[in-house]
mmCIF file of C-alpha atoms in Angstrom:
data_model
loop_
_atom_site.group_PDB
_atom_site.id
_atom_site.type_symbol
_atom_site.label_atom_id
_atom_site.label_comp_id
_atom_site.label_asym_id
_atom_site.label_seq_id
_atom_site.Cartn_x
_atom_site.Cartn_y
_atom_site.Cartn_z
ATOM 1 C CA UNK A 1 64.316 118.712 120.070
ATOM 2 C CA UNK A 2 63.742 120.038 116.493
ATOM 3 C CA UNK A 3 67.176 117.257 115.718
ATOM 4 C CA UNK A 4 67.305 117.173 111.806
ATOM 5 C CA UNK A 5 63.815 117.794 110.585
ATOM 6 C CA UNK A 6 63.017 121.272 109.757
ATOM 7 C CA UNK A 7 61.979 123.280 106.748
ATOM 8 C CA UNK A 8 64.195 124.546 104.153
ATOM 9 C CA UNK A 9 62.150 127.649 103.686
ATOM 10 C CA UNK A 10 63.853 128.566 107.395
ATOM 11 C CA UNK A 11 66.585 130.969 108.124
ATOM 12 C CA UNK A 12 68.686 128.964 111.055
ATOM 13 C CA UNK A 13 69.932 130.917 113.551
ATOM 14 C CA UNK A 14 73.326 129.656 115.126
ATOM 15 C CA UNK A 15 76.059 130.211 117.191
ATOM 16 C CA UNK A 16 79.273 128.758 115.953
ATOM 17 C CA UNK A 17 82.852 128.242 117.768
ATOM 18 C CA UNK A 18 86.277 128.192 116.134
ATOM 19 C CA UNK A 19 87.703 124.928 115.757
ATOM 20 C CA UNK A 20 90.778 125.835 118.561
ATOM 21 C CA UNK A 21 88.592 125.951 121.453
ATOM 22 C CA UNK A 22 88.064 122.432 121.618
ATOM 23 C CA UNK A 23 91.042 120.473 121.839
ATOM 24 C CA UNK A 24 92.346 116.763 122.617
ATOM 25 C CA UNK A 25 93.811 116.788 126.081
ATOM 26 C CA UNK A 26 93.894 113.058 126.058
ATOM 27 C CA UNK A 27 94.076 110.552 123.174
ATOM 28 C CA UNK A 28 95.590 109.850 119.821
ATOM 29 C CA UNK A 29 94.777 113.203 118.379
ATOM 30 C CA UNK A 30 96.313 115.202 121.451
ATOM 31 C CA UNK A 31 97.005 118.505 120.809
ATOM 32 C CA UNK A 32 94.424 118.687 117.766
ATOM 33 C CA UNK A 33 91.481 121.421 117.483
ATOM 34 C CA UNK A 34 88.425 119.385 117.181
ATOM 35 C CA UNK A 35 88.323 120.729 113.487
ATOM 36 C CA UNK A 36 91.745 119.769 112.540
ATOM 37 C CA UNK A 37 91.152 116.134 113.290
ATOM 38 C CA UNK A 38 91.277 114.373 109.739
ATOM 39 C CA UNK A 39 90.266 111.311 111.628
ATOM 40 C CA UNK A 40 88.519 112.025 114.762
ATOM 41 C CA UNK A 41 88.844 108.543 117.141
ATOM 42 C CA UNK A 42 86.426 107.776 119.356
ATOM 43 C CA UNK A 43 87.718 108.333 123.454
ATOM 44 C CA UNK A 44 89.796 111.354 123.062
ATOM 45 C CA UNK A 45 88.860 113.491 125.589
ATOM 46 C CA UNK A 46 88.451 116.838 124.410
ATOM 47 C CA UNK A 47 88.862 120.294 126.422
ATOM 48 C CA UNK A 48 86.437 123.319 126.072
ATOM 49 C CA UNK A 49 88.254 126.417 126.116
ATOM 50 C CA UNK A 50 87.194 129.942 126.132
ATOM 51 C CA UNK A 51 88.186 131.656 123.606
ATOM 52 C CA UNK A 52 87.014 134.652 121.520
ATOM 53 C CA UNK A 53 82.957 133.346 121.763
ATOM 54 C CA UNK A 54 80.354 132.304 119.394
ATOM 55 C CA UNK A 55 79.933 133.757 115.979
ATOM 56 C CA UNK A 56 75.855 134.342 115.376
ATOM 57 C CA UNK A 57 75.419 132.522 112.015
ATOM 58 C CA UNK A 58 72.435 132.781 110.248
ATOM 59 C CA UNK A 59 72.069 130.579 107.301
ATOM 60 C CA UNK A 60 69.573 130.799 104.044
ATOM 61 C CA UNK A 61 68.676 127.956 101.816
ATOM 62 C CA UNK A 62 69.666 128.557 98.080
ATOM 63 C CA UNK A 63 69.175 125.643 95.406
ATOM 64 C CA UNK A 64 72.664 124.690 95.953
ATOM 65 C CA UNK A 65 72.237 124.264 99.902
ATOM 66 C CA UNK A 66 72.719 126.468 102.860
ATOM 67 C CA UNK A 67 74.558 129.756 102.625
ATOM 68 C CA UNK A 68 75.369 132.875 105.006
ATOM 69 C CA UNK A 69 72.790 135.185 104.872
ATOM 70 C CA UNK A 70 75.299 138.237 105.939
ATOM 71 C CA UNK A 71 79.107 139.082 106.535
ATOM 72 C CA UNK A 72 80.209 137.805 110.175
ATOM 73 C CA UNK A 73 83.966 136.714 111.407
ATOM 74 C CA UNK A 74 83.116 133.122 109.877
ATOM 75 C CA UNK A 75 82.555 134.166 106.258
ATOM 76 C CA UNK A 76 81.381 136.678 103.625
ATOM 77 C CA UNK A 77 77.658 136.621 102.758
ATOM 78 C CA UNK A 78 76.392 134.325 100.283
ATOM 79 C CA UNK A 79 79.274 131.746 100.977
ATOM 80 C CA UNK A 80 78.428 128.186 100.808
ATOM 81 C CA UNK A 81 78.275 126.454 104.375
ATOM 82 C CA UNK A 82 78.640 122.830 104.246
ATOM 83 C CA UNK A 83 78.332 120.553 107.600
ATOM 84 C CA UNK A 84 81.376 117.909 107.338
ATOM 85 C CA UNK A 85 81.112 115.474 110.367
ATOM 86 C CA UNK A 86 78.395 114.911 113.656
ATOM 87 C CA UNK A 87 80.217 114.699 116.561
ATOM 88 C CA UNK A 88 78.840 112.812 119.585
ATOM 89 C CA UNK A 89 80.351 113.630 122.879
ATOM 90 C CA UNK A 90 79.389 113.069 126.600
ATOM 91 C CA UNK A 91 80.134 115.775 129.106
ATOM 92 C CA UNK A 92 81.336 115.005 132.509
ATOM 93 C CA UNK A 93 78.366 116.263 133.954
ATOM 94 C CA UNK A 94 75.437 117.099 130.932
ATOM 95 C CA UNK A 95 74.548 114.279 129.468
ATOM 96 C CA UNK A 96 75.574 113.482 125.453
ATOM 97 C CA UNK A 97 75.916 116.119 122.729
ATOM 98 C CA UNK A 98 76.361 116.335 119.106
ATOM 99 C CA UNK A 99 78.239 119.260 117.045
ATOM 100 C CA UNK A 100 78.674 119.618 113.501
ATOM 101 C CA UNK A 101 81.924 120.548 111.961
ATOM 102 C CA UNK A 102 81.956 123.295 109.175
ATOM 103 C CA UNK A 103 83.522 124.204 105.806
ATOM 104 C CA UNK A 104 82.764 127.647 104.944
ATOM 105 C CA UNK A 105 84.135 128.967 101.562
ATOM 106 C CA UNK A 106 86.219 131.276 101.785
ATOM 107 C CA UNK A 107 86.774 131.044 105.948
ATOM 108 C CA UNK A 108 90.532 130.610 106.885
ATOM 109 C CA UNK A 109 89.768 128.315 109.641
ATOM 110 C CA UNK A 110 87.494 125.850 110.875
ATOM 111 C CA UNK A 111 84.488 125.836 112.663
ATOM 112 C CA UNK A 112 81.601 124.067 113.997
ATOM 113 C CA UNK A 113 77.868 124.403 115.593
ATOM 114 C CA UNK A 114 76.958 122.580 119.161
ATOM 115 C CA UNK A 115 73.256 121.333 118.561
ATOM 116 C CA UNK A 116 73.190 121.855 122.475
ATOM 117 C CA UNK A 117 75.377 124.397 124.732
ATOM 118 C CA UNK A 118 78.786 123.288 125.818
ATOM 119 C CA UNK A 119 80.425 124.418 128.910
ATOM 120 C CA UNK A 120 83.907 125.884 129.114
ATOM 121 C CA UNK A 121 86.437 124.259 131.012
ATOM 122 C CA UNK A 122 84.571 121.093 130.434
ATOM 123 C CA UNK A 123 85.882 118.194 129.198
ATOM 124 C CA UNK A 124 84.213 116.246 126.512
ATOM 125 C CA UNK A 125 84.748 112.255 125.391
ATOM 126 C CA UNK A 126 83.672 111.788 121.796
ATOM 127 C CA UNK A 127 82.073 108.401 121.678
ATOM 128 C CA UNK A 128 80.778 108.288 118.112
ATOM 129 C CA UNK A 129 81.382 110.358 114.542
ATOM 130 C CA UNK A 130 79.681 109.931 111.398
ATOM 131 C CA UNK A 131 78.955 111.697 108.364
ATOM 132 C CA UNK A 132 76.562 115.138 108.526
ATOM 133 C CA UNK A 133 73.662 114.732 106.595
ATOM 134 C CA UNK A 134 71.580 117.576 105.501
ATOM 135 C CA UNK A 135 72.393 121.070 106.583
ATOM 136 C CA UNK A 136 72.892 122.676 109.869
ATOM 137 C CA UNK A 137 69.805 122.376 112.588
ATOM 138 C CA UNK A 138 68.119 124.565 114.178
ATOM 139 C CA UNK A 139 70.057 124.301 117.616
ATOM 140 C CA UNK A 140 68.618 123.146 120.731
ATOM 141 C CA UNK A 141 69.421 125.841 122.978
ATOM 142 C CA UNK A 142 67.005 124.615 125.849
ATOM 143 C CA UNK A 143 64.550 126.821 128.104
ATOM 144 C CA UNK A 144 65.739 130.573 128.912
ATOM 145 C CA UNK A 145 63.120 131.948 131.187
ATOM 146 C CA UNK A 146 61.637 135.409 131.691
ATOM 147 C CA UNK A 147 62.827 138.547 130.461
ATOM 148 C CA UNK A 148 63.468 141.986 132.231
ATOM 149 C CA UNK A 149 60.436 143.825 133.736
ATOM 150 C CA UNK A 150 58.569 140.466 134.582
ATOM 151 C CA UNK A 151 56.623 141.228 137.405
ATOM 152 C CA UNK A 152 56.461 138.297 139.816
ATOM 153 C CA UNK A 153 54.041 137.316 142.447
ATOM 154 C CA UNK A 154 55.023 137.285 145.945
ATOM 155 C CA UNK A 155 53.683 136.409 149.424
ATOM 156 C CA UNK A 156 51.416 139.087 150.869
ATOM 157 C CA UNK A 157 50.196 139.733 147.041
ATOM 158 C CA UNK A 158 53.091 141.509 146.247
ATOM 159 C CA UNK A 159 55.091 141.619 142.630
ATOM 160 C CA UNK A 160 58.090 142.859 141.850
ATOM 161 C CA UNK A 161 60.183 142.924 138.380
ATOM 162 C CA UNK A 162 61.963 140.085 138.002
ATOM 163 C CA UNK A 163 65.775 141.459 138.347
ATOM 164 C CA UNK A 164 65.016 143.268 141.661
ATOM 165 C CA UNK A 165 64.632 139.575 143.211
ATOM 166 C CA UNK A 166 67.090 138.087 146.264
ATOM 167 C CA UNK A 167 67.584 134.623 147.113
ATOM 168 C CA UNK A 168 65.467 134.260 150.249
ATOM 169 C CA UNK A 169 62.072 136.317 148.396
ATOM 170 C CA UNK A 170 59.432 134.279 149.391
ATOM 171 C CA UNK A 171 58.129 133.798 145.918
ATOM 172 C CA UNK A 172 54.305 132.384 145.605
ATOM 173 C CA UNK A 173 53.731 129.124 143.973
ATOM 174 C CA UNK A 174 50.741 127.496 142.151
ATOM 175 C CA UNK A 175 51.008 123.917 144.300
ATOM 176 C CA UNK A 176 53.010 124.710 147.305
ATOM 177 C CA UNK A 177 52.086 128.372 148.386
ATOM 178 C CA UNK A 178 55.259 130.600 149.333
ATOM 179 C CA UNK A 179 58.364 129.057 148.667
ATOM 180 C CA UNK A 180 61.769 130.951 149.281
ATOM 181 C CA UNK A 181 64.008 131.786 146.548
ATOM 182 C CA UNK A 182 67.642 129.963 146.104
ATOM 183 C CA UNK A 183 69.344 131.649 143.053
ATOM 184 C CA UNK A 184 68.714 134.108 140.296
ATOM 185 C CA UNK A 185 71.004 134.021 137.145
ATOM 186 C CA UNK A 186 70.945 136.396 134.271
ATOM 187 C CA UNK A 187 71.790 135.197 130.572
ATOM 188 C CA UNK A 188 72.005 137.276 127.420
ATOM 189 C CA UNK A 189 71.339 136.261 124.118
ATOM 190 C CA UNK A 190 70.723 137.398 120.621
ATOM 191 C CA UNK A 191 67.233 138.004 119.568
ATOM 192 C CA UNK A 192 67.056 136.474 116.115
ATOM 193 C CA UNK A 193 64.812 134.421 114.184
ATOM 194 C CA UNK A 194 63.572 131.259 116.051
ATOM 195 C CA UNK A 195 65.762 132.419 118.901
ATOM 196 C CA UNK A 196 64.026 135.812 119.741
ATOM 197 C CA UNK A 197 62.080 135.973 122.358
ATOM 198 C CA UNK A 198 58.242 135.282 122.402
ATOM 199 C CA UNK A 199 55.634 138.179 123.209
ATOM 200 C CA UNK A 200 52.179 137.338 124.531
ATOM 201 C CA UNK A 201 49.789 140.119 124.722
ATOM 202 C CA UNK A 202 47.934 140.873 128.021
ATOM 203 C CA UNK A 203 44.882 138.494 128.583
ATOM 204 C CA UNK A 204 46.007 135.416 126.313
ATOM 205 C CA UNK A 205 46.709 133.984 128.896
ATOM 206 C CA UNK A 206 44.930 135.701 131.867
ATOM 207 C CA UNK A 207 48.307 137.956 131.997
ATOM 208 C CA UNK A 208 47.664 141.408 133.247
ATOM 209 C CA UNK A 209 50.622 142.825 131.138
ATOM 210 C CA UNK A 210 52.405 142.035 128.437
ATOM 211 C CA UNK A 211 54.788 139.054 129.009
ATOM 212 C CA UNK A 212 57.999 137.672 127.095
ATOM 213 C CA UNK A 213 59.661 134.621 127.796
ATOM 214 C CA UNK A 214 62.257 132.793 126.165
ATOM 215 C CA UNK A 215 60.583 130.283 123.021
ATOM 216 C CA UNK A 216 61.046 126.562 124.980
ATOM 217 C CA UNK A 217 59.865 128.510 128.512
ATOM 218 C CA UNK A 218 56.615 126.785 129.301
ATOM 219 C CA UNK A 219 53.642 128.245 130.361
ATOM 220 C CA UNK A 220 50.093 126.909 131.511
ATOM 221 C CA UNK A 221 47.879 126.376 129.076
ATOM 222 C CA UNK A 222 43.728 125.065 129.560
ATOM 223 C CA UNK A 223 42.199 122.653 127.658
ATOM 224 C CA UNK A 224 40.176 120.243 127.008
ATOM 225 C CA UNK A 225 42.555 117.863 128.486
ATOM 226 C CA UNK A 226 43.155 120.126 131.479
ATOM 227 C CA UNK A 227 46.034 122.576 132.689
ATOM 228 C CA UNK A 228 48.862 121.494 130.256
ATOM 229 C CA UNK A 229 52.422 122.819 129.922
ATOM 230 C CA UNK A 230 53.484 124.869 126.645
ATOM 231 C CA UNK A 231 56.463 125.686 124.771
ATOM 232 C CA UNK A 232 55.687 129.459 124.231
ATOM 233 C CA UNK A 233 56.950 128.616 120.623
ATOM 234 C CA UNK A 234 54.122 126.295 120.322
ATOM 235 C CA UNK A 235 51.543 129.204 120.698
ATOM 236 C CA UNK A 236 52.977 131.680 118.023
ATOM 237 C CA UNK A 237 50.393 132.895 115.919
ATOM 238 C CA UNK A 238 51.286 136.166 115.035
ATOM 239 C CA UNK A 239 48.725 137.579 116.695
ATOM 240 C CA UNK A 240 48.163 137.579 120.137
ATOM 241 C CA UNK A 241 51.613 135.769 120.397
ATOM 242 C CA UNK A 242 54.558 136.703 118.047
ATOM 243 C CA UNK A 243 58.318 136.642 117.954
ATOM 244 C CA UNK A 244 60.139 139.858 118.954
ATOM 245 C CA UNK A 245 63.533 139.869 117.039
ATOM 246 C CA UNK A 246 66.278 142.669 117.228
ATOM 247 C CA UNK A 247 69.079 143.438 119.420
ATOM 248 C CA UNK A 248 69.846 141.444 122.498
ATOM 249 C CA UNK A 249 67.914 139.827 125.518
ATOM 250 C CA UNK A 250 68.409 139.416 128.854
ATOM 251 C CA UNK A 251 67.139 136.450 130.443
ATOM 252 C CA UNK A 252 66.191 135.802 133.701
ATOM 253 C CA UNK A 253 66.347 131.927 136.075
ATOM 254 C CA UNK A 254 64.274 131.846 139.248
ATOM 255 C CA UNK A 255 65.558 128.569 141.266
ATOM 256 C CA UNK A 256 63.446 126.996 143.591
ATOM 257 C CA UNK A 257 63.785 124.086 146.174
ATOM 258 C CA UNK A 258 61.752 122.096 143.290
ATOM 259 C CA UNK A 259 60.464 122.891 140.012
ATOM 260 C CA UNK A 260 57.128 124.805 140.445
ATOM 261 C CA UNK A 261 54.631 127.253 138.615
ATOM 262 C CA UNK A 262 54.992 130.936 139.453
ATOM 263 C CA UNK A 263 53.101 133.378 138.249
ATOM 264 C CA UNK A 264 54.675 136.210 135.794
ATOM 265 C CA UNK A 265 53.069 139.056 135.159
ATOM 266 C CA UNK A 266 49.673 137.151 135.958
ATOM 267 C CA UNK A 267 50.234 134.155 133.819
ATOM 268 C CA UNK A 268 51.184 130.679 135.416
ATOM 269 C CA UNK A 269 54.706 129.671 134.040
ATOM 270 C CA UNK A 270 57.480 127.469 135.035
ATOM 271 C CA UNK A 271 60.185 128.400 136.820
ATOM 272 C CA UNK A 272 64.100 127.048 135.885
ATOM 273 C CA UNK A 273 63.932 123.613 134.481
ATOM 274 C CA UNK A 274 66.787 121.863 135.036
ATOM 275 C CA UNK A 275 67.974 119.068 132.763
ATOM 276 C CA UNK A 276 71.617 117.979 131.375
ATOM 277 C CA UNK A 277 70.697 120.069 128.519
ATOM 278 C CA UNK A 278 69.600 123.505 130.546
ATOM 279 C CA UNK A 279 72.405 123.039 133.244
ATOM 280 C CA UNK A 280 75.013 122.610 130.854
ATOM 281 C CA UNK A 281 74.293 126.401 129.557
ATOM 282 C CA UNK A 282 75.209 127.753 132.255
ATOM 283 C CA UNK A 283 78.951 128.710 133.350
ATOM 284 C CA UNK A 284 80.696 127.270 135.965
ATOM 285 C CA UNK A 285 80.286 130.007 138.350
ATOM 286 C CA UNK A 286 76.191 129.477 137.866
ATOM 287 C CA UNK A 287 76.392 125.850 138.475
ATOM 288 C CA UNK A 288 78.928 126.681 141.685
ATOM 289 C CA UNK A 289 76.549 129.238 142.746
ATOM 290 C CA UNK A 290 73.717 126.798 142.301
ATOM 291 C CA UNK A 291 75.078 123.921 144.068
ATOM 292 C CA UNK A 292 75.610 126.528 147.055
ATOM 293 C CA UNK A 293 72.450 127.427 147.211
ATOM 294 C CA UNK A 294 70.713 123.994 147.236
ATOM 295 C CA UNK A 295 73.587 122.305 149.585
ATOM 296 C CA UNK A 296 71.658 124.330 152.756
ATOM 297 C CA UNK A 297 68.924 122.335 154.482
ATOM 298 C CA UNK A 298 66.591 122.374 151.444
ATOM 299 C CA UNK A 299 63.766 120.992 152.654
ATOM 300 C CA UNK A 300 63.922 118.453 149.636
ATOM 301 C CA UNK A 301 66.420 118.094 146.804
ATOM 302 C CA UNK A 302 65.989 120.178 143.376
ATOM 303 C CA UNK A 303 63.777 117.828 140.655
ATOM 304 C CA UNK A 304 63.291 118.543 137.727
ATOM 305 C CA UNK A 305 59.820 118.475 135.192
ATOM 306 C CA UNK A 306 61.100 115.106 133.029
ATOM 307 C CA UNK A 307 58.442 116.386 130.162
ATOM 308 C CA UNK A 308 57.982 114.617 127.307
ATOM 309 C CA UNK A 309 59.867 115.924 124.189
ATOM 310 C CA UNK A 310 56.683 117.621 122.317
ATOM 311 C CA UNK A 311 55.187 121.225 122.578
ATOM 312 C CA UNK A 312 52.632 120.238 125.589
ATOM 313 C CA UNK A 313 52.460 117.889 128.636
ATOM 314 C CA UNK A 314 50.108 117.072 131.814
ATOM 315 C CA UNK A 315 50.945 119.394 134.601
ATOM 316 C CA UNK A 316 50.499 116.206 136.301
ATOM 317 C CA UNK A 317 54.355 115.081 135.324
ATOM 318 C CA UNK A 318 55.760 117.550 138.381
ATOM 319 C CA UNK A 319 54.701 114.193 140.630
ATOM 320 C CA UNK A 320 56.796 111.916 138.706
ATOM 321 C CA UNK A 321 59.507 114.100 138.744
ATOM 322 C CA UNK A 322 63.379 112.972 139.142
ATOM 323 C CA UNK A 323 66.635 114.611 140.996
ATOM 324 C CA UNK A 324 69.256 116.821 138.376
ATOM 325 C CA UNK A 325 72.967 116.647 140.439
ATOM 326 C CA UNK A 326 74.450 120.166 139.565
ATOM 327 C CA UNK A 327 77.487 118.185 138.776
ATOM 328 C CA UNK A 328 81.156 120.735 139.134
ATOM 329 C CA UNK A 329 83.679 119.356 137.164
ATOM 330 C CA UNK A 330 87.549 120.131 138.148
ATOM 331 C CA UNK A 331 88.938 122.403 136.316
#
């Protein structure tokens, strides 16, 4: 996770939420929006509700701190964005989180930034709260996967693009030959600074076309070290890999019995990682949908690559792997 340290020569790219769709459904501060809490208290249990959606921020650095770099529902550009409080709250099912609340000049309500994606209709317990230092992260939005047009390898040597997939393709793995597909999920998601998507040109990586993937979506990399795992963030050089920004991408999750290497458009890459950071952004129809499709004599349950937090790791991890419950809170 990139957590507090970055430069302050970055733009951050954000998403923020209004203060009103988190609120205390349990606790002293019931009834409060999680930004109108003067004193947030540790164990209220907070609900996240949808409401109109994030706001894309993006934020410059000035000499007097962070500031909007353009007009958006949150604020006029050029107005000064200061982070107030860091939240820490623990999902029912992903795992801790932290948010930062906002004051934005000029903005007539409040709002604040997760760090890593909530889930609506999930309920939250904030179990710690201290002072923001610094400005607003760069968020941690987790691994995203392939985008449209990937052609995938299948049994029998054939490929197909990547949205024309069904659970039940037999989808051709680097360790354990065929294996059928469970789920595919489609996510969307603004192509801006660090978040756009990552383009590596054909042959950097024995691809026979161009391929884009999401920045955290690892692919195989050879070294002197042997096969390794890469963020495709990690490889940016503006050269043979660069960032694509503009518009909006569509993302595409290939779910497996475990976590495997495929092979996208002739490059080895991973397929969905699951951790309490990836599962939680997904809705709860994609976890329902998930659960469904593991539940039916899998031949072994879903684990997860537990990689070390840096850019690279030994392909040799997917042995130590560990189970992920796709966890469905009530509603």
């Amino acid at each position: 996770m990139l957590g507090d340290v970055y430069s302050k020569s970055e733009t951050v790219v954000c998403e923020a939420l209004r203060g009103n769709e988190m609120r205390v459904v349990v606790g002293v501060n019931f009834g409060d929006s999680l930004c109108a809490t003067d004193m947030p208290v540790p164990g209220d249990i907070y609900l996240m509700k949808p409401g109109r959606g994030p706001e894309c921020l993006q934020l410059l650095w000035t000499e007097g701190g962070q500031r909007l770099a353009a007009d958006c529902t949150a604020g006029r550009a050029r107005a000064a964005v200061r982070p107030l409080d860091r939240l820490t709250l623990m999902g029912d099912g992903s795992g801790s989180l932290d948010v930062l609340t906002l004051e934005i000049d000029g903005a007539p309500s409040g709002w604040f930034v997760p760090l890593s994606p909530l889930v609506p209709r999930e309920t939250y317990t904030l179990i710690a709260v201290r002072p923001a230092s610094g400005g607003v992260p760069q968020p941690d939005l987790g691994c995203m996967c392939m985008t449209r047009g990937t052609l995938i390898d299948l049994a029998r040597g054939e490929r197909r693009a990547i949205e024309t997939l069904r659970p039940g393709d037999m989808v051709l793995t680097r360790d354990r030959g065929p294996m059928p597909l469970r789920w595919v999920g489609c996510s969307t998601r603004r192509a801006a600074g660090p978040l756009a998507p990552v383009v590596i040109a054909p042959g950097v990586l024995g691809n026979r076309e161009e391929l884009i993937v999401s920045p955290r979506h690892r692919v195989l990399v050879e070294d002197a070290r042997g096969p390794r795992l890469a963020e495709a963030r990690a490889l940016v050089d503006d050269g043979g890999v660069r960032y694509r920004a503009g518009g909006y991408t569509d993302y595409f999750h290939l779910l497996l019995d475990t976590q495997e290497i495929v092979y996208a458009s002739g490059a080895a890459v991973e397929s969905l990682h699951l951790n309490p950071q990836t599962l939680a952004s997904f809705d709860m129809d994609a976890r329902r949908a998930m659960q469904s499709a593991l539940s039916w004599e899998a031949p072994r349950p879903h684990r997860a690559l537990q990689l070390p937090e840096t850019a690279a790791a030994p392909i040799a991890a997917v042995a130590g792997s560990v189970p992920i419950e796709i966890r469905i809170p009530a509603e």
